[in-house]
Short mmCIF file of C-alpha atoms in Angstrom, two decimals:
data_model
loop_
_atom_site.label_atom_id
_atom_site.label_comp_id
_atom_site.label_asym_id
_atom_site.label_seq_id
_atom_site.Cartn_x
_atom_site.Cartn_y
_atom_site.Cartn_z
CA ASP Z 23 2.08 -14.39 21.80
CA ALA Z 24 1.94 -10.74 21.61
CA ASP Z 25 3.94 -10.20 19.16
CA VAL Z 26 1.19 -11.18 16.53
CA THR Z 27 -1.47 -8.31 17.53
CA GLN Z 28 -5.14 -8.48 15.68
CA THR Z 29 -7.30 -5.04 15.68
CA PRO Z 30 -10.32 -4.91 16.49
CA ARG Z 31 -10.62 -8.10 18.85
CA ASN Z 32 -14.11 -7.79 18.83
CA ARG Z 33 -16.03 -5.99 15.86
CA ILE Z 34 -20.13 -5.97 14.89
CA THR Z 35 -21.12 -4.47 11.99
CA LYS Z 36 -24.13 -4.27 9.40
CA THR Z 37 -24.60 -6.34 5.92
CA GLY Z 38 -23.18 -4.46 3.19
CA LYS Z 39 -20.71 -2.62 5.32
CA ARG Z 40 -16.88 -2.83 4.49
CA ILE Z 41 -14.52 -4.34 7.52
CA MET Z 42 -11.08 -4.08 7.52
CA LEU Z 43 -9.25 -6.39 10.07
CA GLU Z 44 -5.36 -5.56 11.03
CA CYS Z 45 -2.72 -7.95 11.88
CA SER Z 46 0.75 -6.57 13.23
CA GLN Z 47 3.56 -8.56 13.92
CA THR Z 48 7.26 -7.79 15.96
CA LYS Z 49 8.67 -11.81 15.08
CA GLY Z 50 10.38 -10.35 11.91
CA HIS Z 51 8.79 -13.36 10.35
CA ASP Z 52 7.91 -13.13 6.27
CA ARG Z 53 5.24 -15.76 5.99
CA MET Z 54 1.49 -13.78 7.11
CA TYR Z 55 -1.71 -15.84 6.95
CA TRP Z 56 -5.25 -15.39 7.50
CA TYR Z 57 -7.13 -18.05 8.59
CA ARG Z 58 -10.99 -18.22 9.99
CA GLN Z 59 -12.86 -20.62 12.35
CA ASP Z 60 -16.38 -21.57 12.74
CA PRO Z 61 -17.71 -24.11 14.58
CA GLY Z 62 -16.83 -27.61 13.38
CA LEU Z 63 -14.75 -26.70 10.44
CA GLY Z 64 -11.95 -25.96 12.30
CA LEU Z 65 -9.50 -23.43 10.53
CA ARG Z 66 -9.56 -22.96 7.15
CA LEU Z 67 -7.06 -20.93 5.46
CA ILE Z 68 -8.48 -17.36 3.36
CA TYR Z 69 -5.32 -15.73 1.98
CA TYR Z 70 -1.63 -16.34 2.68
CA SER Z 71 1.86 -13.61 1.91
CA PHE Z 72 4.96 -15.17 1.71
CA ASP Z 73 6.48 -11.49 1.50
CA VAL Z 74 5.64 -7.93 0.63
CA LYS Z 75 5.21 -8.62 -3.03
CA ASP Z 76 3.28 -12.42 -2.63
CA ILE Z 77 -0.12 -12.52 -2.19
CA ASN Z 78 -1.55 -16.45 -2.64
CA LYS Z 79 -5.64 -17.27 -1.90
CA GLY Z 80 -6.23 -20.29 0.08
CA GLU Z 81 -9.37 -22.11 0.32
CA ILE Z 82 -11.68 -19.93 1.24
CA SER Z 83 -10.57 -16.76 -0.27
CA ASP Z 84 -14.60 -15.59 -1.68
CA GLY Z 85 -15.60 -12.45 -0.40
CA TYR Z 86 -11.74 -11.66 1.01
CA SER Z 87 -8.90 -9.45 -0.12
CA VAL Z 88 -5.70 -8.93 1.78
CA SER Z 89 -3.40 -6.61 1.61
CA ARG Z 90 0.42 -6.99 2.83
CA GLN Z 91 1.87 -3.29 3.60
CA ALA Z 92 4.58 -3.98 5.29
CA GLN Z 93 7.06 -7.16 5.75
CA ALA Z 94 4.98 -6.58 9.24
CA LYS Z 95 1.45 -5.87 8.35
CA PHE Z 96 -0.80 -8.17 6.51
CA SER Z 97 -4.86 -6.88 6.77
CA LEU Z 98 -7.92 -8.23 5.89
CA SER Z 99 -10.73 -7.34 4.08
CA LEU Z 100 -14.60 -7.50 3.81
CA GLU Z 101 -15.33 -5.10 0.89
CA SER Z 102 -19.65 -6.03 1.59
CA ALA Z 103 -19.89 -8.01 4.54
CA ILE Z 104 -22.45 -10.85 4.85
CA PRO Z 105 -24.17 -12.54 8.39
CA ASN Z 106 -22.28 -15.89 6.98
CA GLN Z 107 -19.03 -14.41 7.08
CA THR Z 108 -19.65 -13.86 11.46
CA ALA Z 109 -16.77 -15.96 12.70
CA LEU Z 110 -13.32 -15.33 14.58
CA TYR Z 111 -10.64 -14.66 12.15
CA PHE Z 112 -6.71 -15.35 13.05
CA CYS Z 113 -3.80 -14.15 12.07
CA ALA Z 114 -1.00 -15.87 11.92
CA THR Z 115 2.94 -15.95 11.10
CA GLN Z 116 5.74 -18.19 10.33
CA GLY Z 117 9.07 -17.82 9.94
CA GLN Z 118 12.23 -19.74 8.36
CA GLY Z 119 14.11 -19.88 11.00
CA SER Z 120 10.61 -21.64 13.08
CA GLY Z 121 10.31 -24.20 10.80
CA ASN Z 122 6.86 -24.78 9.87
CA THR Z 123 5.71 -23.39 13.18
CA ILE Z 124 2.68 -21.24 12.98
CA TYR Z 125 1.95 -18.37 15.70
CA PHE Z 126 -1.28 -17.18 16.20
CA GLY Z 127 -2.72 -13.92 16.93
CA GLU Z 128 -5.12 -13.46 19.70
CA GLY Z 129 -8.12 -13.75 17.27
CA SER Z 130 -10.64 -10.89 16.25
CA TRP Z 131 -14.38 -12.00 16.73
CA LEU Z 132 -16.48 -10.40 13.49
CA THR Z 133 -20.50 -10.43 13.73
CA VAL Z 134 -22.21 -9.12 10.86
CA VAL Z 135 -25.74 -8.57 11.38
CA GLY Q 15 -9.44 -28.36 6.27
CA GLU Q 16 -10.27 -30.51 2.90
CA ASN Q 17 -6.83 -32.49 2.84
CA VAL Q 18 -7.00 -33.60 7.03
CA GLU Q 19 -9.90 -35.56 8.30
CA GLN Q 20 -9.60 -35.90 12.28
CA HIS Q 21 -11.70 -38.14 14.48
CA PRO Q 22 -13.26 -37.92 16.89
CA SER Q 23 -15.34 -34.35 16.94
CA THR Q 24 -15.66 -34.78 21.04
CA LEU Q 25 -14.17 -36.94 23.50
CA SER Q 26 -14.78 -37.39 26.70
CA VAL Q 27 -12.17 -38.93 29.26
CA GLN Q 28 -11.96 -39.98 32.99
CA GLU Q 29 -9.07 -37.77 35.00
CA GLY Q 30 -6.04 -40.03 34.92
CA ASP Q 31 -7.38 -42.32 31.64
CA SER Q 32 -5.55 -41.79 28.17
CA ALA Q 33 -6.95 -40.01 25.29
CA VAL Q 34 -6.22 -40.65 21.65
CA ILE Q 35 -7.01 -37.95 18.48
CA LYS Q 36 -6.40 -39.52 14.66
CA CYS Q 37 -5.93 -37.76 11.70
CA THR Q 38 -5.64 -38.52 7.80
CA TYR Q 39 -4.58 -36.93 5.30
CA SER Q 40 -4.08 -37.57 1.58
CA ASP Q 41 -1.13 -35.62 -0.14
CA SER Q 42 2.10 -37.83 0.07
CA ALA Q 43 3.89 -34.97 -0.17
CA SER Q 44 3.37 -33.67 2.71
CA ASN Q 45 6.45 -33.74 5.44
CA TYR Q 46 5.38 -31.72 8.57
CA PHE Q 47 2.83 -32.87 11.07
CA PRO Q 48 1.52 -30.56 13.91
CA TRP Q 49 -1.05 -30.65 16.77
CA TYR Q 50 -2.73 -27.70 18.06
CA LYS Q 51 -4.39 -26.89 21.66
CA GLN Q 52 -6.79 -24.33 21.72
CA GLU Q 53 -8.22 -23.62 25.29
CA LEU Q 54 -11.38 -21.73 25.57
CA GLY Q 55 -11.36 -18.29 24.68
CA LYS Q 56 -7.79 -18.34 23.32
CA ARG Q 57 -5.40 -18.73 20.20
CA PRO Q 58 -4.53 -22.30 18.97
CA GLN Q 59 -0.64 -22.99 20.74
CA LEU Q 60 1.39 -25.61 19.03
CA ILE Q 61 1.86 -28.82 21.45
CA ILE Q 62 3.99 -31.20 19.31
CA ASP Q 63 5.14 -31.72 15.85
CA ILE Q 64 6.22 -34.56 13.74
CA ARG Q 65 8.43 -34.59 10.32
CA SER Q 66 7.78 -37.15 8.24
CA ASN Q 67 11.32 -38.80 8.85
CA VAL Q 68 10.49 -39.71 11.92
CA GLY Q 69 7.59 -42.10 13.44
CA GLU Q 70 7.11 -40.84 16.71
CA LYS Q 71 7.81 -38.21 18.99
CA LYS Q 72 7.01 -38.26 22.58
CA ASP Q 73 6.97 -34.80 25.21
CA GLN Q 74 6.30 -35.79 28.85
CA ARG Q 75 2.55 -36.88 28.57
CA ILE Q 76 2.38 -36.46 24.95
CA ALA Q 77 3.16 -38.57 22.42
CA VAL Q 78 2.54 -38.21 18.07
CA THR Q 79 2.77 -40.89 15.83
CA LEU Q 80 2.59 -41.21 11.81
CA ASN Q 81 2.39 -43.85 9.68
CA LYS Q 82 3.26 -42.22 6.27
CA THR Q 83 1.98 -45.71 4.33
CA ALA Q 84 -1.39 -45.62 5.84
CA LYS Q 85 -1.54 -41.42 5.66
CA HIS Q 86 -2.37 -41.05 9.14
CA PHE Q 87 -0.62 -39.30 12.26
CA SER Q 88 -2.25 -39.88 16.19
CA LEU Q 89 -2.18 -37.64 18.86
CA HIS Q 90 -1.59 -39.73 22.50
CA ILE Q 91 -2.76 -38.23 25.93
CA THR Q 92 -1.57 -40.13 28.96
CA GLU Q 93 -2.45 -39.46 32.37
CA THR Q 94 -5.29 -36.89 31.39
CA GLN Q 95 -5.42 -33.87 33.64
CA PRO Q 96 -8.03 -31.32 33.80
CA GLU Q 97 -6.14 -28.96 32.09
CA ASP Q 98 -5.69 -31.24 28.92
CA SER Q 99 -9.86 -30.16 28.31
CA ALA Q 100 -9.50 -27.84 25.28
CA VAL Q 101 -10.42 -28.34 21.38
CA TYR Q 102 -7.36 -30.33 19.61
CA PHE Q 103 -6.12 -29.47 15.94
CA CYS Q 104 -3.98 -31.70 14.02
CA ALA Q 105 -2.56 -30.12 10.66
CA GLU Q 106 -0.35 -31.15 8.06
CA ALA Q 107 1.63 -29.11 5.22
CA ARG Q 108 3.95 -29.81 2.39
CA ASP Q 109 5.56 -26.26 1.68
CA TYR Q 110 5.00 -24.04 4.39
CA LYS Q 111 1.33 -23.88 4.31
CA LEU Q 112 -0.87 -25.76 6.86
CA SER Q 113 -4.25 -27.64 6.57
CA PHE Q 114 -5.88 -28.37 10.13
CA GLY Q 115 -8.50 -30.88 10.85
CA ALA Q 116 -11.91 -29.66 12.27
CA GLY Q 117 -10.62 -30.40 15.73
CA THR Q 118 -11.68 -32.35 18.45
CA THR Q 119 -13.17 -31.21 21.87
CA VAL Q 120 -11.70 -32.96 24.68
CA THR Q 121 -13.51 -33.37 28.09
CA VAL Q 122 -11.53 -34.62 31.21
CA ARG Q 123 -13.83 -35.71 33.51
CA ALA Q 124 -12.71 -35.29 37.20
#
């Protein structure tokens, strides 16, 4: 759905650099998530937020931080990127009216060299 | 995800045959089990889901079965077609937050 927009879509960065991935949604959903996808490992949860004042760690939060600037915006930061953070990152949203259905953004390819 | 095991990791089927993917989970309180399909270079999208109060659900050529006692659920695709080639992910949830399996790459041979 174009309702969940991620920027940038592709980024190459150097080891040690700070990088931010941004996510915005027009679905009006309260819950937002950041997942990381690696081959053979599926989708692993990094952080999630159920509203503007709520931030929760997922299963692989080390090396990442997030900010929920508004209901519609949820950004993921790598303070000091390292090569094993090279992956495809997905933002996702979930609304009370949609049951548990999660809607993914188009993904952001991040390469750390 | 750490809560869900998915098998097989790859599956090759002849067009027209059936494909079955199985997942097991550990949390007996899990109550929602969706399946997502991810085509090459695209985002995962929900194809079917089932809740813990239902044992089976069908949508055209796709069906999902749930065995709560054994804590496993399966995706069944009948009469496979080339457009069914993709990566399929199972997931489970207890309190909204989904944990995903590692994925199954399905290839449908013409």
